[in-house]
Amino acid sequence: MEKFKYFVIGYPSDSNAPIYALYQPVLDCFLNVTESLELAQTIKLILSSRYDLHVCCISKANNYKINLIDNEICENWTIGDRNTVSLTSYPTDSPKVATIKNLQPTGTNNWNIDQEKQWIFLCIHWILFFKQFEQFTYYRDDLILNGFLELESIGSSQIDSIHNLKKQTMKLLYLGLDFTTTDQAIINLIKSNKLINKFWQDLTRDR
Amino acid sequence: MAKIIHANRYQLDHPSLKDVYTQYPQHDWESFLLVSGNNGWTEGNLPRAGVNNFPFKNNIAQLPGFGMPVYDPAFSQTFDQITDLRFQNLWKKYPNKHWLVLWSGGVDSTVIVASIIKKLNPGDYSRVRIACNRQSVYENPRFFYKYIEPNFSLIDSSELKYNYELFEQYLVITGEPGDELCMPEQPSSLLFFDNFNNHKKNFRKDPDQLLAYISSYSGKKTAQWFYEKLIENINSVDIPLETYYDFFWWAGFNYYWIDNMYIQSTWQEDTVSALSLNLLFTELVNWYNTTEYQQWAMVTRREGFHYGTDLGGYKLSLKKYIYEIDHDDYYLKFKTKFLSLSRDTTPRTWFCILDDLSRLSLDKDLELILDLLPDFIQT
């Protein structure tokens, strides 16, 4: 049985693909690894209500190996060349990626790291849940077109309900602190929406 | 004849000034301009205390509100006591004025709001308005949603105009110069990130890493020049300064305090032009510009006060004050500095301030500037 609900290993499916890690400077360790730069940058923003995270490309480090760091043990590693990471940052400077030249094991600290890792898995789970709607043409088109047309006064009930639910979910993740409370609040939101609940039920049944 | 009391460090390297500088070869202008301008690691060149061994006269430090209080090693008030008192004194002093607090979401301005929540009767919250923008919310969202949005009416700070009407209507309060109470954030990479013990190193006996750090910004020659200038200044004051932390703290506290006192006028230069700088100096309340805060800063330069046991402990006393109100473990443990998107602190439109507090610009007043500049240079 896995230690974390919504656990993802973060292990590369493609051994040549770059791997990104989220580095927390006060804890001096990585809290998550992922292949997706977009996901790493989204997590950085959602977690900015808690602390700074620096998106680091770790796969170019001189001692990186394909099986060296995954989400089970990422907190045991830190950057070896710290001056590559700026300590001051804008909360919204997510496109910036620090390329790490060297990785090194890190020491222990007295903060509950598992709690932080669990929170990131929660965020990833629900971000990817809503990402799946982008495979539907109407939703994807509306996401782009209404991004600038702003036709809020002319509704599209199904699409709007997804948008609204996504907004509420992201706000819960942005401001929330407790895993169980937040996760349950999101599930309750989804259950209250007929369309999305069916989608969610199908997904969970498939597992 | 008018006198220059302060020059804009970002315009000191303007080519038309070079001929004046060359008449004073006793100064290392190359190093001074490197340290003073955009490329320097530090941001100030006007010592408030001690020997002024930089090229320009520090006349502005003599103005009311700019000086440094006398160092008092027996000073014993706590940060909490000083802050509570600061609130009470201001509230009593202006019984008929509404407050407008400029809240950035950062530690300094959040202390102000925390003091209001701590000391003010909720029935009086309607006398306080908060000026902020979206970046402020992004910097401290839980505090915003829990304490600011439900209790206070908001003003969009990105639309705020510093004019006579604003100061007539409100007591305008900023979190300046909070950054200089403890230490500018910039050197924290050397002191607390590369190796946490660096901050305890003695800058006189073991200066190599300190010099290497400054060199990374300004080159080896200028780093050595600046280091020697600062040591000379430190040796001339009666404050025990020994460690790397002391060195950088002093650089901010002594040399950058003045810049931060009028920083509001540089954020909104176009809108402040109609208002005399005098009004800004006399009416704007810079929360931390008090004798008590400065004396506290001078005697508490150690772990548990200015900093903690890791990178997140920056401004620890201030964060503990906020924690008493919000109990936000994350803000206490992890809050580090964000650069505020809405605040471009580079003054562009003016070159110098005169003793009548009017300002001259290089494009309109070059001839007068060239006349007045020699008298501003130390001989």
Coordinates of C-alpha atoms in Angstrom, one line a residue:
Chain A
M1 CA 0.0 0.0 0.0
E2 CA 1.3 3.4 -0.9
K3 CA 2.2 5.9 1.8
F4 CA 0.4 8.8 0.1
K5 CA -3.1 9.2 -1.3
Y6 CA -2.8 10.2 -5.0
F7 CA 0.8 9.2 -5.1
V8 CA 2.6 9.5 -8.4
I9 CA 6.1 8.2 -8.7
G10 CA 7.4 11.1 -11.0
Y11 CA 9.5 8.6 -12.7
P12 CA 10.3 9.4 -16.4
S13 CA 8.5 7.4 -19.0
D14 CA 11.1 8.7 -21.5
S15 CA 14.7 8.4 -20.3
N16 CA 15.8 11.3 -22.5
A17 CA 13.1 13.7 -21.3
P18 CA 14.1 16.5 -18.9
I19 CA 13.0 16.0 -15.3
Y20 CA 11.9 18.9 -13.2
A21 CA 12.1 19.1 -9.4
L22 CA 10.4 21.6 -7.0
Y23 CA 13.0 22.9 -4.6
Q24 CA 12.1 24.6 -1.3
P25 CA 15.0 26.7 0.0
V26 CA 14.0 26.9 3.7
L27 CA 13.6 23.1 3.9
D28 CA 16.6 22.8 1.5
C29 CA 15.2 19.8 -0.4
F30 CA 13.1 18.8 -3.3
L31 CA 9.4 18.2 -2.6
N32 CA 8.4 16.7 -5.9
V33 CA 9.7 15.6 -9.3
T34 CA 7.8 15.5 -12.5
E35 CA 8.4 15.3 -16.2
S36 CA 5.9 18.1 -16.9
L37 CA 7.3 21.6 -16.8
E38 CA 3.7 23.0 -17.1
L39 CA 2.6 21.0 -14.1
A40 CA 5.7 22.0 -12.1
Q41 CA 5.0 25.7 -12.9
T42 CA 1.3 25.3 -11.9
I43 CA 2.2 23.6 -8.6
K44 CA 4.7 26.4 -7.9
L45 CA 1.9 29.0 -8.2
I46 CA -0.7 27.0 -6.3
L47 CA 1.9 26.4 -3.5
S48 CA 3.0 30.0 -3.5
S49 CA 0.4 30.7 -0.8
R50 CA 2.6 28.4 1.5
Y51 CA 6.2 29.0 0.4
D52 CA 8.5 29.7 -2.5
L53 CA 9.2 26.7 -4.8
H54 CA 11.9 26.9 -7.4
V55 CA 11.4 24.9 -10.6
C56 CA 14.7 23.1 -11.2
C57 CA 15.8 21.0 -14.2
I58 CA 17.7 18.2 -12.5
S59 CA 18.3 15.8 -15.4
K60 CA 21.3 17.8 -16.6
A61 CA 23.1 17.5 -13.3
N62 CA 26.5 15.8 -13.7
N63 CA 25.6 13.1 -11.2
Y64 CA 22.0 12.5 -12.3
K65 CA 21.0 9.0 -13.1
I66 CA 17.6 7.8 -14.4
N67 CA 16.7 6.1 -11.2
L68 CA 18.3 8.5 -8.7
I69 CA 15.4 10.6 -7.6
D70 CA 11.6 9.9 -7.6
N71 CA 8.8 11.1 -5.4
E72 CA 9.4 8.5 -2.8
I73 CA 12.8 9.9 -1.9
C74 CA 13.1 13.3 -3.4
E75 CA 13.2 15.0 0.0
N76 CA 16.6 13.4 0.6
W77 CA 18.2 15.4 -2.2
T78 CA 19.1 19.0 -2.7
I79 CA 21.0 21.2 -5.2
G80 CA 24.7 21.0 -5.0
D81 CA 25.4 24.5 -6.5
R82 CA 23.0 26.7 -4.5
N83 CA 24.1 30.0 -6.1
T84 CA 22.2 29.0 -9.2
V85 CA 18.9 29.6 -7.4
S86 CA 17.8 33.2 -6.8
L87 CA 16.4 33.7 -3.3
T88 CA 14.2 36.5 -4.1
S89 CA 11.5 35.9 -6.6
Y90 CA 8.2 37.1 -7.9
P91 CA 5.3 34.8 -6.9
T92 CA 4.4 34.7 -10.5
D93 CA 7.8 34.2 -12.1
S94 CA 7.0 30.6 -13.0
P95 CA 8.6 30.4 -16.4
K96 CA 12.0 30.7 -14.8
V97 CA 13.8 27.3 -14.5
A98 CA 17.1 26.8 -12.7
T99 CA 19.3 24.3 -14.4
I100 CA 21.1 22.3 -11.6
K101 CA 24.6 21.2 -12.3
N102 CA 25.1 19.0 -9.3
L103 CA 22.9 17.1 -6.8
Q104 CA 23.7 16.2 -3.3
P105 CA 22.1 14.4 -0.4
T106 CA 20.5 16.7 2.2
G107 CA 20.3 16.5 5.9
T108 CA 17.2 16.2 8.1
N109 CA 14.9 19.0 9.3
N110 CA 12.2 19.2 11.9
W111 CA 9.3 20.1 9.5
N112 CA 6.7 17.5 8.5
I113 CA 7.9 16.9 4.9
D114 CA 5.4 14.1 4.3
Q115 CA 2.6 16.6 4.9
E116 CA 4.0 18.8 2.2
K117 CA 4.5 16.0 -0.3
Q118 CA 1.0 14.8 0.4
W119 CA -0.3 18.3 -0.3
I120 CA 1.5 18.4 -3.7
F121 CA 0.0 15.0 -4.7
L122 CA -3.4 16.4 -3.8
C123 CA -2.8 19.4 -6.0
I124 CA -1.5 17.3 -8.9
H125 CA -4.5 15.0 -8.7
W126 CA -7.1 17.7 -9.0
I127 CA -5.1 19.8 -11.5
L128 CA -4.9 16.7 -13.8
F129 CA -8.5 15.9 -13.2
F130 CA -9.6 19.2 -14.6
K131 CA -7.0 19.0 -17.3
Q132 CA -8.8 16.0 -18.7
F133 CA -11.7 18.2 -19.8
E134 CA -9.4 19.8 -22.3
Q135 CA -9.7 16.7 -24.5
F136 CA -13.3 17.8 -25.2
T137 CA -13.4 20.1 -28.2
Y138 CA -16.1 22.5 -26.9
Y139 CA -14.4 23.0 -23.6
R140 CA -11.0 23.5 -25.2
D141 CA -12.3 26.0 -27.8
D142 CA -14.1 27.9 -25.1
L143 CA -11.1 28.0 -22.9
I144 CA -9.1 29.9 -25.7
L145 CA -11.9 31.9 -27.4
N146 CA -13.7 33.1 -24.3
G147 CA -10.4 33.9 -22.8
F148 CA -10.5 37.1 -24.8
L149 CA -14.2 37.4 -25.9
E150 CA -15.4 37.3 -22.3
L151 CA -18.9 36.3 -23.2
E152 CA -19.9 35.7 -19.6
S153 CA -23.3 37.2 -20.1
I154 CA -24.1 34.5 -22.6
G155 CA -23.8 31.3 -20.8
S156 CA -22.9 27.8 -21.8
S157 CA -24.1 25.9 -18.9
Q158 CA -22.0 22.7 -19.1
I159 CA -18.8 24.5 -19.9
D160 CA -19.4 27.2 -17.3
S161 CA -20.1 24.6 -14.6
I162 CA -16.7 23.0 -15.4
H163 CA -15.0 26.4 -15.3
N164 CA -16.7 27.4 -12.0
L165 CA -15.9 24.1 -10.4
K166 CA -12.3 24.3 -11.5
K167 CA -12.0 27.8 -10.0
Q168 CA -13.5 26.8 -6.7
T169 CA -11.2 23.7 -6.6
M170 CA -8.1 25.8 -7.3
K171 CA -9.0 28.3 -4.6
L172 CA -9.5 25.5 -2.1
L173 CA -6.0 24.2 -3.0
Y174 CA -4.5 27.7 -2.9
L175 CA -5.8 28.6 0.5
G176 CA -6.2 25.3 2.1
L177 CA -3.9 23.8 4.8
D178 CA -5.4 20.5 5.9
F179 CA -5.3 17.6 3.4
T180 CA -8.4 15.7 4.5
T181 CA -10.7 18.7 4.9
T182 CA -9.7 20.1 1.5
D183 CA -9.9 16.8 -0.4
Q184 CA -13.3 16.2 1.0
A185 CA -14.5 19.7 0.2
I186 CA -13.5 19.2 -3.4
I187 CA -15.2 15.8 -3.6
N188 CA -18.3 17.3 -2.2
L189 CA -18.2 20.1 -4.8
I190 CA -17.9 17.5 -7.5
K191 CA -20.7 15.4 -6.2
S192 CA -22.9 18.4 -6.2
N193 CA -22.5 18.8 -9.9
K194 CA -24.3 16.2 -12.0
L195 CA -22.2 16.4 -15.1
I196 CA -18.8 16.4 -13.4
N197 CA -19.8 13.8 -10.8
K198 CA -20.6 11.4 -13.6
F199 CA -17.2 12.0 -15.2
W200 CA -15.5 11.6 -11.8
Q201 CA -17.5 8.4 -11.0
D202 CA -16.4 7.0 -14.4
L203 CA -12.8 7.8 -13.7
T204 CA -12.8 6.4 -10.2
R205 CA -14.6 3.2 -11.4
D206 CA -11.9 2.7 -14.1
R207 CA -9.2 2.5 -11.4
Chain B
M1 CA 22.2 80.3 -4.0
A2 CA 20.5 76.9 -4.1
K3 CA 22.2 73.8 -2.8
I4 CA 22.0 70.2 -3.9
I5 CA 21.1 68.1 -0.9
H6 CA 20.7 64.7 -2.6
A7 CA 21.5 63.2 -6.1
N8 CA 19.8 60.4 -7.7
R9 CA 22.2 57.5 -7.8
Y10 CA 20.8 56.0 -10.9
Q11 CA 21.8 59.1 -13.0
L12 CA 25.2 59.8 -11.5
D13 CA 27.0 58.1 -14.5
H14 CA 25.4 60.5 -17.0
P15 CA 28.1 61.4 -19.5
S16 CA 27.5 65.2 -19.2
L17 CA 28.7 65.0 -15.5
K18 CA 32.0 63.4 -16.2
D19 CA 33.9 66.7 -16.7
V20 CA 32.8 67.9 -13.2
Y21 CA 34.0 64.6 -11.6
T22 CA 37.4 64.7 -13.2
Q23 CA 38.1 68.0 -11.4
Y24 CA 38.1 66.0 -8.2
P25 CA 40.6 63.2 -8.7
Q26 CA 40.9 62.5 -5.0
H27 CA 37.7 60.4 -5.4
D28 CA 37.6 57.0 -7.0
W29 CA 34.6 57.8 -9.2
E30 CA 34.7 54.6 -11.1
S31 CA 34.2 52.5 -8.0
F32 CA 31.7 55.0 -6.5
L33 CA 29.6 54.9 -9.6
L34 CA 29.7 51.2 -9.7
V35 CA 28.6 50.8 -6.1
S36 CA 26.0 53.5 -6.4
G37 CA 24.2 52.7 -9.6
N38 CA 22.2 49.8 -10.9
N39 CA 25.1 47.4 -11.0
G40 CA 26.1 47.8 -7.4
W41 CA 25.4 45.1 -4.8
T42 CA 24.2 47.8 -2.4
E43 CA 21.8 50.6 -2.9
G44 CA 22.9 53.5 -0.9
N45 CA 25.7 56.0 -0.7
L46 CA 24.7 58.4 2.0
P47 CA 25.9 57.6 5.5
R48 CA 23.6 58.9 8.3
A49 CA 26.3 58.4 10.9
G50 CA 30.1 58.3 11.1
V51 CA 32.6 59.6 8.7
N52 CA 31.3 60.4 5.2
N53 CA 34.1 59.2 3.0
F54 CA 32.0 59.0 -0.2
P55 CA 32.3 61.9 -2.7
F56 CA 29.0 63.7 -2.0
K57 CA 28.0 65.7 1.0
N58 CA 25.3 64.1 3.1
N59 CA 23.3 67.3 3.7
I60 CA 20.0 65.5 3.5
A61 CA 20.9 63.4 6.6
Q62 CA 20.6 66.7 8.6
L63 CA 16.9 67.1 7.7
P64 CA 14.4 66.3 10.5
G65 CA 13.4 62.6 10.4
F66 CA 16.5 61.4 8.5
G67 CA 19.1 61.1 11.2
M68 CA 20.2 58.1 13.3
P69 CA 19.5 58.1 17.0
V70 CA 22.3 57.6 19.5
Y71 CA 23.2 53.9 20.1
D72 CA 21.9 52.9 23.5
P73 CA 23.2 49.5 24.6
A74 CA 20.8 49.5 27.5
F75 CA 17.7 49.9 25.3
S76 CA 15.3 47.2 26.4
Q77 CA 11.9 47.7 24.8
T78 CA 10.7 44.7 22.8
F79 CA 9.6 44.8 19.2
D80 CA 6.0 44.1 20.3
Q81 CA 6.0 46.9 22.9
I82 CA 7.4 49.4 20.3
T83 CA 4.8 48.3 17.7
D84 CA 1.9 48.5 20.1
L85 CA 3.0 51.9 21.2
R86 CA 3.5 53.1 17.6
F87 CA -0.1 52.2 16.9
Q88 CA -1.4 53.9 20.0
N89 CA 0.5 57.1 19.5
L90 CA -0.5 57.5 15.9
W91 CA -4.1 56.7 16.7
K92 CA -4.2 59.3 19.5
K93 CA -2.3 61.9 17.5
Y94 CA -4.7 62.0 14.6
P95 CA -8.1 61.4 16.2
N96 CA -10.1 62.8 13.3
K97 CA -8.2 61.3 10.4
H98 CA -8.9 58.1 8.5
W99 CA -6.0 55.8 8.0
L100 CA -4.8 54.5 4.6
V101 CA -2.4 51.7 5.1
L102 CA -0.3 50.7 2.1
W103 CA -0.2 46.9 2.3
S104 CA 2.0 45.0 0.0
G105 CA 1.5 41.6 1.6
G106 CA 5.1 41.6 2.8
V107 CA 6.3 41.4 6.4
D108 CA 6.7 45.1 7.1
S109 CA 3.3 46.3 6.1
T110 CA 1.6 43.2 7.5
V111 CA 3.0 44.1 10.9
I112 CA 1.0 47.4 10.6
V113 CA -2.3 45.7 9.8
A114 CA -1.6 43.1 12.6
S115 CA -1.1 45.9 15.1
I116 CA -4.4 47.4 14.0
I117 CA -6.2 44.1 14.5
K118 CA -4.5 43.6 17.8
K119 CA -5.1 47.0 19.3
L120 CA -8.1 48.6 17.6
N121 CA -11.7 48.1 18.6
P122 CA -13.4 46.4 15.6
G123 CA -16.1 49.1 15.8
D124 CA -13.4 51.5 14.6
Y125 CA -12.2 49.4 11.6
S126 CA -14.3 51.7 9.4
R127 CA -11.7 54.4 10.0
V128 CA -9.0 52.3 8.3
R129 CA -8.7 51.6 4.6
I130 CA -6.2 49.3 3.0
A131 CA -4.4 50.2 -0.3
C132 CA -3.2 47.1 -2.1
N133 CA -3.2 45.4 -5.4
R134 CA -3.5 41.8 -6.7
Q135 CA 0.2 41.2 -6.1
S136 CA -0.3 42.0 -2.4
V137 CA -2.9 39.3 -2.2
Y138 CA -0.6 36.8 -4.0
E139 CA 2.1 37.6 -1.5
N140 CA 0.0 36.9 1.6
P141 CA -3.3 35.4 0.5
R142 CA -4.5 33.8 3.7
F143 CA -4.0 37.0 5.7
F144 CA -5.9 38.9 3.0
Y145 CA -8.9 36.6 3.0
K146 CA -9.0 36.1 6.8
Y147 CA -8.2 39.6 8.1
I148 CA -8.2 42.2 5.4
E149 CA -11.1 41.5 3.1
P150 CA -13.7 40.9 5.9
N151 CA -12.7 43.9 8.0
F152 CA -11.5 46.8 5.9
S153 CA -12.5 48.6 2.8
L154 CA -10.0 48.4 0.0
I155 CA -8.4 50.9 -2.4
D156 CA -6.6 49.8 -5.5
S157 CA -3.0 50.9 -4.8
S158 CA -2.1 50.7 -8.5
E159 CA -4.5 53.6 -9.1
L160 CA -3.4 55.6 -6.0
K161 CA -2.3 59.2 -6.6
Y162 CA -0.2 61.0 -4.2
N163 CA -1.7 64.4 -4.2
Y164 CA -2.9 67.1 -1.7
E165 CA -6.4 65.6 -1.6
L166 CA -5.1 62.2 -0.6
F167 CA -3.1 63.6 2.3
E168 CA -6.1 65.8 3.3
Q169 CA -8.4 62.8 3.4
Y170 CA -6.1 60.2 5.0
L171 CA -3.1 59.6 7.3
V172 CA -1.1 57.6 4.7
I173 CA 1.0 54.9 6.3
T174 CA 3.8 52.9 4.6
G175 CA 5.9 49.9 5.8
E176 CA 9.1 51.9 5.2
P177 CA 11.9 51.6 6.0
G178 CA 11.3 48.1 7.3
D179 CA 13.9 46.4 5.1
E180 CA 16.7 48.4 6.7
L181 CA 15.7 47.6 10.3
C182 CA 17.1 44.1 9.9
M183 CA 19.2 43.6 6.8
P184 CA 18.6 44.0 3.1
E185 CA 17.5 40.6 1.8
Q186 CA 20.2 40.5 -1.0
P187 CA 23.2 39.3 1.0
S188 CA 21.1 36.6 2.7
S189 CA 22.3 34.2 0.0
L190 CA 25.8 34.5 1.4
L191 CA 24.9 34.6 5.0
F192 CA 22.2 32.1 5.4
F193 CA 22.0 30.0 2.2
D194 CA 25.5 29.0 1.2
N195 CA 26.5 28.4 4.7
F196 CA 24.4 29.4 7.7
N197 CA 27.5 30.0 9.8
N198 CA 28.8 32.7 7.4
H199 CA 26.8 35.4 9.2
K200 CA 28.9 34.9 12.4
K201 CA 32.3 35.4 10.6
N202 CA 34.4 38.4 11.6
F203 CA 34.5 40.9 8.7
R204 CA 37.9 42.3 9.8
K205 CA 39.8 39.0 10.5
D206 CA 38.2 36.8 7.9
P207 CA 36.9 38.9 5.0
D208 CA 37.5 36.7 2.0
Q209 CA 34.0 35.4 1.5
L210 CA 32.5 38.8 2.1
L211 CA 34.8 40.3 -0.5
A212 CA 34.2 37.5 -3.0
Y213 CA 30.5 38.1 -2.6
I214 CA 30.7 41.9 -3.2
S215 CA 33.1 41.2 -6.1
S216 CA 30.5 39.1 -7.8
Y217 CA 28.4 42.2 -8.2
S218 CA 31.0 45.0 -8.7
G219 CA 34.4 43.4 -9.4
K220 CA 37.4 42.9 -7.1
K221 CA 38.8 46.4 -7.1
T222 CA 35.5 48.1 -6.3
A223 CA 34.7 45.5 -3.7
Q224 CA 38.0 46.2 -1.9
W225 CA 37.4 49.9 -2.2
F226 CA 33.9 49.7 -0.8
Y227 CA 35.0 47.3 2.0
E228 CA 37.7 49.8 3.1
K229 CA 35.4 52.7 3.0
L230 CA 32.8 50.9 5.1
I231 CA 35.4 49.8 7.6
E232 CA 36.6 53.4 7.9
N233 CA 33.0 54.5 8.5
I234 CA 32.4 51.7 11.0
N235 CA 35.6 52.6 12.9
S236 CA 34.3 56.1 13.4
V237 CA 31.1 55.2 15.2
D238 CA 30.6 53.9 18.7
I239 CA 28.6 50.8 17.8
P240 CA 30.1 47.3 18.2
L241 CA 30.1 45.9 14.7
E242 CA 32.0 42.7 14.1
T243 CA 30.3 40.0 12.0
Y244 CA 29.4 39.6 8.3
Y245 CA 25.8 40.2 9.4
D246 CA 26.7 43.4 11.1
F247 CA 28.5 44.6 8.0
F248 CA 25.6 44.2 5.7
W249 CA 23.1 45.3 8.3
W250 CA 25.1 48.5 8.7
A251 CA 25.4 49.1 5.0
G252 CA 21.6 49.1 4.8
F253 CA 20.8 50.8 8.1
N254 CA 23.4 53.6 7.7
Y255 CA 23.6 54.0 4.0
Y256 CA 20.2 53.1 2.5
W257 CA 17.8 54.4 5.1
I258 CA 17.5 57.8 3.5
D259 CA 16.7 56.4 0.0
N260 CA 13.9 54.4 1.5
M261 CA 12.5 57.4 3.2
Y262 CA 11.5 59.0 0.0
I263 CA 11.0 55.8 -2.0
Q264 CA 7.3 56.4 -2.3
S265 CA 8.0 59.5 -4.4
T266 CA 10.0 57.3 -6.8
W267 CA 7.4 54.7 -7.2
Q268 CA 4.9 57.2 -8.5
E269 CA 7.1 59.9 -9.9
D270 CA 4.6 61.2 -12.4
T271 CA 1.8 61.6 -9.9
V272 CA 3.9 63.0 -7.1
S273 CA 5.2 65.9 -9.3
A274 CA 2.2 68.1 -8.5
L275 CA 2.8 67.7 -4.8
S276 CA 5.9 69.2 -3.2
L277 CA 8.4 66.7 -1.9
N278 CA 8.0 68.7 1.3
L279 CA 4.4 67.5 1.7
L280 CA 5.5 63.9 1.1
F281 CA 8.3 64.2 3.7
T282 CA 6.1 65.9 6.3
E283 CA 2.7 64.1 5.9
L284 CA 3.6 60.5 4.8
V285 CA 4.0 58.2 7.8
N286 CA 6.9 55.8 7.4
W287 CA 5.9 53.4 10.2
Y288 CA 9.4 52.2 11.1
N289 CA 11.1 55.6 11.1
T290 CA 11.1 56.1 14.9
T291 CA 13.8 56.4 17.4
E292 CA 12.5 53.3 19.3
Y293 CA 12.5 51.0 16.2
Q294 CA 16.0 52.1 15.3
Q295 CA 17.4 51.7 18.8
W296 CA 15.7 48.2 18.9
A297 CA 17.4 47.3 15.6
M298 CA 20.8 48.5 16.9
V299 CA 20.7 46.3 20.0
T300 CA 19.0 43.1 18.7
R301 CA 21.4 42.1 15.8
R302 CA 21.3 38.4 16.7
E303 CA 19.5 35.1 16.3
G304 CA 15.9 35.2 17.5
F305 CA 15.4 38.8 16.7
H306 CA 16.8 39.9 13.3
Y307 CA 17.0 36.3 12.0
G308 CA 16.3 32.7 13.0
T309 CA 18.0 29.4 12.5
D310 CA 17.3 29.1 8.8
L311 CA 16.7 31.1 5.7
G312 CA 13.0 31.6 6.6
G313 CA 13.9 33.3 9.9
Y314 CA 14.5 36.6 8.2
K315 CA 12.9 39.5 10.2
L316 CA 12.0 37.0 12.9
S317 CA 10.7 39.5 15.5
L318 CA 8.4 41.1 12.9
K319 CA 7.1 37.7 11.8
K320 CA 6.5 36.6 15.4
Y321 CA 4.4 39.8 15.9
I322 CA 2.2 38.8 12.9
Y323 CA 2.0 35.2 14.1
E324 CA 0.4 36.3 17.4
I325 CA -2.5 37.4 15.3
D326 CA -2.7 35.0 12.4
H327 CA -1.1 31.8 13.8
D328 CA 0.0 31.0 10.3
D329 CA 2.8 28.5 10.6
Y330 CA 3.7 28.8 7.0
Y331 CA 4.1 32.5 6.9
L332 CA 6.2 32.3 10.1
K333 CA 8.4 29.5 8.8
F334 CA 8.7 30.2 5.1
K335 CA 8.0 33.8 4.2
T336 CA 11.0 35.2 2.3
K337 CA 11.1 38.3 0.3
F338 CA 9.1 38.9 -2.9
L339 CA 10.0 41.8 -5.1
S340 CA 6.9 43.8 -5.6
L341 CA 5.8 43.9 -9.2
S342 CA 4.0 47.2 -8.8
R343 CA 7.0 49.1 -7.4
D344 CA 9.7 50.3 -9.7
T345 CA 12.0 52.0 -7.3
T346 CA 14.2 53.5 -10.0
P347 CA 13.8 57.3 -10.1
R348 CA 14.0 58.4 -13.7
T349 CA 12.7 61.9 -14.1
W350 CA 14.9 63.8 -11.7
F351 CA 18.6 64.1 -11.0
C352 CA 18.8 65.9 -7.7
I353 CA 16.9 67.5 -4.8
L354 CA 17.7 71.1 -3.8
D355 CA 17.5 72.5 -0.3
D356 CA 14.1 74.0 -1.0
L357 CA 13.0 70.4 -1.9
S358 CA 12.5 71.2 -5.5
R359 CA 14.0 68.8 -8.0
L360 CA 16.1 69.3 -11.1
S361 CA 16.3 67.1 -14.2
L362 CA 19.3 66.5 -16.5
D363 CA 17.3 67.2 -19.6
K364 CA 15.8 70.5 -18.5
D365 CA 18.2 71.9 -15.9
L366 CA 21.6 70.7 -17.0
E367 CA 23.3 74.1 -16.9
L368 CA 22.1 74.7 -13.3
I369 CA 23.1 71.2 -12.3
L370 CA 26.6 71.7 -13.6
D371 CA 26.8 75.0 -11.7
L372 CA 25.6 73.5 -8.4
L373 CA 27.3 70.1 -8.5
P374 CA 30.9 71.2 -7.5
D375 CA 29.5 72.5 -4.2
F376 CA 27.9 69.1 -3.5
I377 CA 31.2 67.3 -3.9
Q378 CA 33.5 66.9 -0.8
T379 CA 37.0 68.3 -1.2

